[in-house]
mmCIF file of C-alpha atoms in Angstrom:
data_model
loop_
_atom_site.group_PDB
_atom_site.id
_atom_site.type_symbol
_atom_site.label_atom_id
_atom_site.label_comp_id
_atom_site.label_asym_id
_atom_site.label_seq_id
_atom_site.Cartn_x
_atom_site.Cartn_y
_atom_site.Cartn_z
ATOM 1 C CA MET L 1 81.835 161.350 124.622
ATOM 2 C CA THR L 2 83.947 163.635 126.783
ATOM 3 C CA ARG L 3 87.073 162.703 128.613
ATOM 4 C CA ARG L 4 85.296 162.827 131.980
ATOM 5 C CA SER L 5 82.496 160.498 130.864
ATOM 6 C CA GLN L 6 85.095 158.033 129.522
ATOM 7 C CA TRP L 7 86.822 157.894 132.923
ATOM 8 C CA LEU L 8 83.483 157.525 134.688
ATOM 9 C CA THR L 9 82.515 154.605 132.419
ATOM 10 C CA LEU L 10 85.895 152.956 133.079
ATOM 11 C CA PHE L 11 85.501 153.141 136.871
ATOM 12 C CA ILE L 12 81.925 151.818 136.726
ATOM 13 C CA LEU L 13 82.992 148.826 134.619
ATOM 14 C CA LEU L 14 85.961 148.111 136.922
ATOM 15 C CA GLY L 15 83.631 148.258 139.948
ATOM 16 C CA ILE L 16 81.216 145.784 138.322
ATOM 17 C CA TRP L 17 84.127 143.465 137.467
ATOM 18 C CA ALA L 18 85.485 143.603 141.047
ATOM 19 C CA GLY L 19 81.992 142.907 142.467
ATOM 20 C CA VAL L 20 81.547 139.827 140.231
ATOM 21 C CA ALA L 21 85.017 138.532 141.227
ATOM 22 C CA ILE L 22 84.227 138.871 144.956
ATOM 23 C CA TRP L 23 80.833 137.209 144.491
ATOM 24 C CA VAL L 24 82.393 134.199 142.647
ATOM 25 C CA VAL L 25 85.073 133.699 145.351
ATOM 26 C CA ALA L 26 82.584 134.080 148.225
ATOM 27 C CA ASP L 27 80.006 131.752 146.650
ATOM 28 C CA ALA L 28 82.528 128.942 145.902
ATOM 29 C CA PRO L 29 81.600 125.686 147.702
ATOM 30 C CA GLU L 30 83.832 124.497 150.506
ATOM 31 C CA PRO L 31 86.066 121.551 149.591
ATOM 32 C CA GLN L 32 84.922 118.152 150.816
ATOM 33 C CA ARG L 33 86.761 116.594 153.728
ATOM 34 C CA VAL L 34 87.382 112.835 153.583
ATOM 35 C CA PRO L 35 89.090 110.814 156.312
ATOM 36 C CA LEU L 36 92.365 109.082 155.381
ATOM 37 C CA LYS L 37 92.252 105.301 154.949
ATOM 38 C CA TYR L 38 95.942 104.643 155.647
ATOM 39 C CA VAL L 39 97.009 104.825 159.269
ATOM 40 C CA THR L 40 100.730 105.090 159.999
ATOM 41 C CA GLY L 41 102.271 102.025 161.625
ATOM 42 C CA ARG L 42 99.892 99.328 160.388
ATOM 43 C CA ALA L 43 101.131 96.888 157.727
ATOM 44 C CA SER L 44 98.785 95.913 154.968
ATOM 45 C CA ARG L 45 97.851 92.215 154.699
ATOM 46 C CA THR L 46 98.222 92.198 150.902
ATOM 47 C CA ASP L 47 101.821 93.486 151.143
ATOM 48 C CA ALA L 48 102.778 90.747 153.622
ATOM 49 C CA SER L 49 101.247 88.000 151.465
ATOM 50 C CA ARG L 50 103.017 89.378 148.384
ATOM 51 C CA PHE L 51 106.419 89.108 150.106
ATOM 52 C CA GLN L 52 105.716 85.532 151.214
ATOM 53 C CA ALA L 53 104.577 84.419 147.754
ATOM 54 C CA GLY L 54 107.770 85.727 146.102
ATOM 55 C CA ALA L 55 110.141 84.229 148.675
ATOM 56 C CA GLY L 56 110.978 81.229 146.441
ATOM 57 C CA LEU L 57 111.847 83.229 143.307
ATOM 58 C CA LYS L 58 115.408 83.357 141.991
ATOM 59 C CA VAL L 59 116.975 85.105 139.029
ATOM 60 C CA ASN L 60 118.866 82.757 136.725
ATOM 61 C CA LEU L 61 121.824 84.867 135.615
ATOM 62 C CA ASP L 62 123.027 82.223 133.141
ATOM 63 C CA LEU L 63 119.833 82.612 131.076
ATOM 64 C CA LEU L 64 120.239 86.382 131.086
ATOM 65 C CA ALA L 65 123.853 86.087 129.900
ATOM 66 C CA ALA L 66 122.865 83.597 127.143
ATOM 67 C CA ALA L 67 120.104 85.924 125.928
ATOM 68 C CA ARG L 68 122.598 88.785 125.838
ATOM 69 C CA ARG L 69 125.061 86.729 123.756
ATOM 70 C CA ARG L 70 122.300 85.781 121.266
ATOM 71 C CA ALA L 71 121.310 89.433 120.913
ATOM 72 C CA ASP L 72 124.949 90.437 120.295
ATOM 73 C CA LYS L 73 125.322 87.730 117.621
ATOM 74 C CA ALA L 74 122.162 88.855 115.820
ATOM 75 C CA PHE L 75 123.265 92.499 115.794
ATOM 76 C CA ILE L 76 124.711 93.615 112.466
ATOM 77 C CA ALA L 77 126.467 96.930 112.273
ATOM 78 C CA PRO L 78 124.414 99.371 110.165
ATOM 79 C CA LYS L 79 125.777 100.415 106.795
ATOM 80 C CA ASN L 80 127.168 103.936 106.652
ATOM 81 C CA ILE L 81 125.469 105.390 103.594
ATOM 82 C CA PHE L 82 127.633 108.521 103.765
ATOM 83 C CA ALA L 83 130.954 106.680 103.575
ATOM 84 C CA PRO L 84 132.918 107.194 100.353
ATOM 85 C CA LEU L 85 132.775 104.405 97.818
ATOM 86 C CA GLN L 86 135.572 101.869 98.017
ATOM 87 C CA THR L 87 137.828 101.933 95.022
ATOM 88 C CA GLU L 88 140.174 99.093 94.420
ATOM 89 C CA LYS L 89 143.705 100.236 93.819
ATOM 90 C CA MET L 90 146.006 97.879 92.113
ATOM 91 C CA ALA L 91 149.361 97.555 93.778
ATOM 92 C CA PRO L 92 152.163 98.359 91.379
ATOM 93 C CA THR L 93 154.045 95.273 90.382
ATOM 94 C CA HIS L 94 157.776 95.552 90.396
ATOM 95 C CA ALA L 95 158.332 92.583 88.128
ATOM 96 C CA LYS L 96 160.003 93.367 84.852
ATOM 97 C CA ARG L 97 157.744 93.219 81.874
ATOM 98 C CA PRO L 98 159.003 91.596 78.755
ATOM 99 C CA ALA L 99 160.029 94.022 76.080
ATOM 100 C CA PRO L 100 157.318 94.464 73.464
ATOM 101 C CA VAL L 101 157.942 92.660 70.255
ATOM 102 C CA PRO L 102 157.787 95.089 67.353
ATOM 103 C CA ARG L 103 155.274 94.019 64.736
ATOM 104 C CA PRO L 104 156.254 94.182 61.143
ATOM 105 C CA ALA L 105 154.657 97.126 59.377
ATOM 106 C CA PRO L 106 152.094 96.250 56.707
ATOM 107 C CA ALA L 107 153.308 96.613 53.217
ATOM 108 C CA ALA L 108 152.700 100.256 52.224
ATOM 109 C CA ALA L 109 148.947 100.223 52.731
ATOM 110 C CA ALA L 110 147.370 103.629 52.434
ATOM 111 C CA PRO L 111 145.472 104.636 55.582
ATOM 112 C CA ALA L 112 141.739 104.564 55.116
ATOM 113 C CA VAL L 113 140.299 108.048 55.292
ATOM 114 C CA PRO L 114 136.738 108.157 56.579
ATOM 115 C CA PRO L 115 134.326 109.971 54.317
ATOM 116 C CA PRO L 116 133.449 113.506 55.394
ATOM 117 C CA PRO L 117 130.197 113.819 57.370
ATOM 118 C CA SER L 118 127.081 114.597 55.428
ATOM 119 C CA PRO L 119 125.242 117.926 55.896
ATOM 120 C CA GLU L 120 122.490 116.081 57.835
ATOM 121 C CA GLU L 121 125.067 114.627 60.226
ATOM 122 C CA LEU L 122 126.663 118.050 60.690
ATOM 123 C CA ALA L 123 123.248 119.609 61.432
ATOM 124 C CA ALA L 124 122.416 116.829 63.913
ATOM 125 C CA GLN L 125 125.779 117.289 65.649
ATOM 126 C CA ALA L 126 125.263 121.062 65.889
ATOM 127 C CA ALA L 127 121.729 120.499 67.273
ATOM 128 C CA ARG L 128 123.070 118.062 69.910
ATOM 129 C CA GLN L 129 125.682 120.616 70.959
ATOM 130 C CA GLU L 130 123.081 123.356 71.249
ATOM 131 C CA LEU L 131 120.664 121.161 73.273
ATOM 132 C CA ALA L 132 123.529 120.117 75.576
ATOM 133 C CA GLN L 133 123.897 123.752 76.716
ATOM 134 C CA PHE L 134 120.501 123.756 78.481
ATOM 135 C CA ARG L 135 120.241 123.043 82.223
ATOM 136 C CA TYR L 136 116.958 122.134 83.964
ATOM 137 C CA LEU L 137 116.886 124.179 87.179
ATOM 138 C CA GLY L 138 113.355 123.746 88.516
ATOM 139 C CA TYR L 139 109.765 122.715 88.060
ATOM 140 C CA LEU L 140 106.486 124.434 88.938
ATOM 141 C CA SER L 141 102.915 123.201 88.561
ATOM 142 C CA ARG L 142 100.587 126.211 88.501
ATOM 143 C CA ASP L 143 96.902 126.110 87.538
ATOM 144 C CA GLY L 144 97.314 122.523 86.314
ATOM 145 C CA LYS L 145 100.094 123.489 83.883
ATOM 146 C CA GLU L 146 103.697 122.449 84.315
ATOM 147 C CA GLU L 147 106.405 125.067 83.904
ATOM 148 C CA ALA L 148 110.130 124.416 83.677
ATOM 149 C CA PHE L 149 112.971 126.760 84.561
ATOM 150 C CA LEU L 150 115.798 126.299 82.059
ATOM 151 C CA SER L 151 119.083 128.090 81.706
ATOM 152 C CA LYS L 152 121.497 128.398 78.822
ATOM 153 C CA GLY L 153 124.634 130.225 79.769
ATOM 154 C CA LYS L 154 123.438 133.315 81.649
ATOM 155 C CA GLU L 155 119.956 133.293 80.100
ATOM 156 C CA LEU L 156 116.956 131.981 82.091
ATOM 157 C CA TYR L 157 113.830 130.623 80.386
ATOM 158 C CA ILE L 158 110.436 129.766 81.912
ATOM 159 C CA VAL L 159 108.732 127.428 79.441
ATOM 160 C CA ARG L 160 105.744 125.078 79.089
ATOM 161 C CA ASN L 161 104.940 122.132 76.828
ATOM 162 C CA ASP L 162 105.004 122.872 73.072
ATOM 163 C CA GLU L 163 106.727 126.273 73.419
ATOM 164 C CA MET L 164 109.687 127.423 71.351
ATOM 165 C CA ILE L 165 112.922 128.746 72.864
ATOM 166 C CA GLU L 166 114.733 131.338 70.733
ATOM 167 C CA GLN L 167 112.696 130.144 67.713
ATOM 168 C CA ARG L 168 115.099 127.173 67.418
ATOM 169 C CA VAL L 169 114.273 124.686 70.210
ATOM 170 C CA LEU L 170 110.891 123.068 70.894
ATOM 171 C CA VAL L 171 109.922 122.016 74.446
ATOM 172 C CA LYS L 172 108.209 118.655 73.892
ATOM 173 C CA THR L 173 107.464 117.533 77.471
ATOM 174 C CA VAL L 174 107.912 118.956 80.955
ATOM 175 C CA THR L 175 107.974 116.593 83.948
ATOM 176 C CA ALA L 176 109.197 116.872 87.506
ATOM 177 C CA THR L 177 112.359 114.912 86.667
ATOM 178 C CA GLY L 178 113.276 116.124 83.190
ATOM 179 C CA VAL L 179 112.488 118.222 80.140
ATOM 180 C CA THR L 180 112.546 116.845 76.593
ATOM 181 C CA LEU L 181 113.840 119.353 74.057
ATOM 182 C CA GLN L 182 113.822 118.959 70.267
ATOM 183 C CA GLU L 183 115.539 120.815 67.452
ATOM 184 C CA PRO L 184 112.755 120.900 64.823
ATOM 185 C CA ARG L 185 114.873 120.968 61.633
ATOM 186 C CA SER L 186 117.034 117.921 62.413
ATOM 187 C CA ARG L 187 114.495 116.248 64.767
ATOM 188 C CA VAL L 188 117.256 115.687 67.349
ATOM 189 C CA GLU L 189 115.823 115.223 70.871
ATOM 190 C CA ARG L 190 117.479 115.445 74.251
ATOM 191 C CA THR L 191 116.040 114.884 77.718
ATOM 192 C CA VAL L 192 117.598 117.269 80.207
ATOM 193 C CA PRO L 193 117.468 115.908 83.790
ATOM 194 C CA LEU L 194 116.769 118.099 86.799
ATOM 195 C CA VAL L 195 119.975 119.571 88.225
ATOM 196 C CA GLU L 196 119.858 119.117 92.013
ATOM 197 C CA GLY L 197 121.958 120.925 94.585
ATOM 198 C CA LYS L 198 123.379 123.585 92.276
#
């Protein structure tokens, strides 16, 4: 299609559009004319009877004031949930305390030395310390499987149920509120709650 035929087609279509617009405006029906029912200067009978019927009404201001007082009594100030918690501070007492009475020392009793921890206790303590380093940052449910976003120091882990982290920590369960981790050798478990706002 040449440039000239494009312009010709444009003008033909615009002419058809203008003809349809003129035809719609010219063929529109004339609006209906209806005479007005209200004539200026005449009072309506219903308005006059309404004023006569309400002539004996009075507003009892005492009842309104009593209702207002009852509403004010029933109103309880809402609790400010953002206010800091109240902490009780004990006022320092200026009264002199009696001097402590020194107790007599027991007769040369050797202090009891607790036994050293067993290797199992040491392993459990080390496992608790390692599990305490994990932070639960987020939760994602994708394709029906829950994934947890954990961090340990500067490392980030995306894990699912029954996966191992660094070949030392087993992810037992993943929920929206926490992740349960287990150190397989010592069987020490720790539930890490979701860290919010950090």
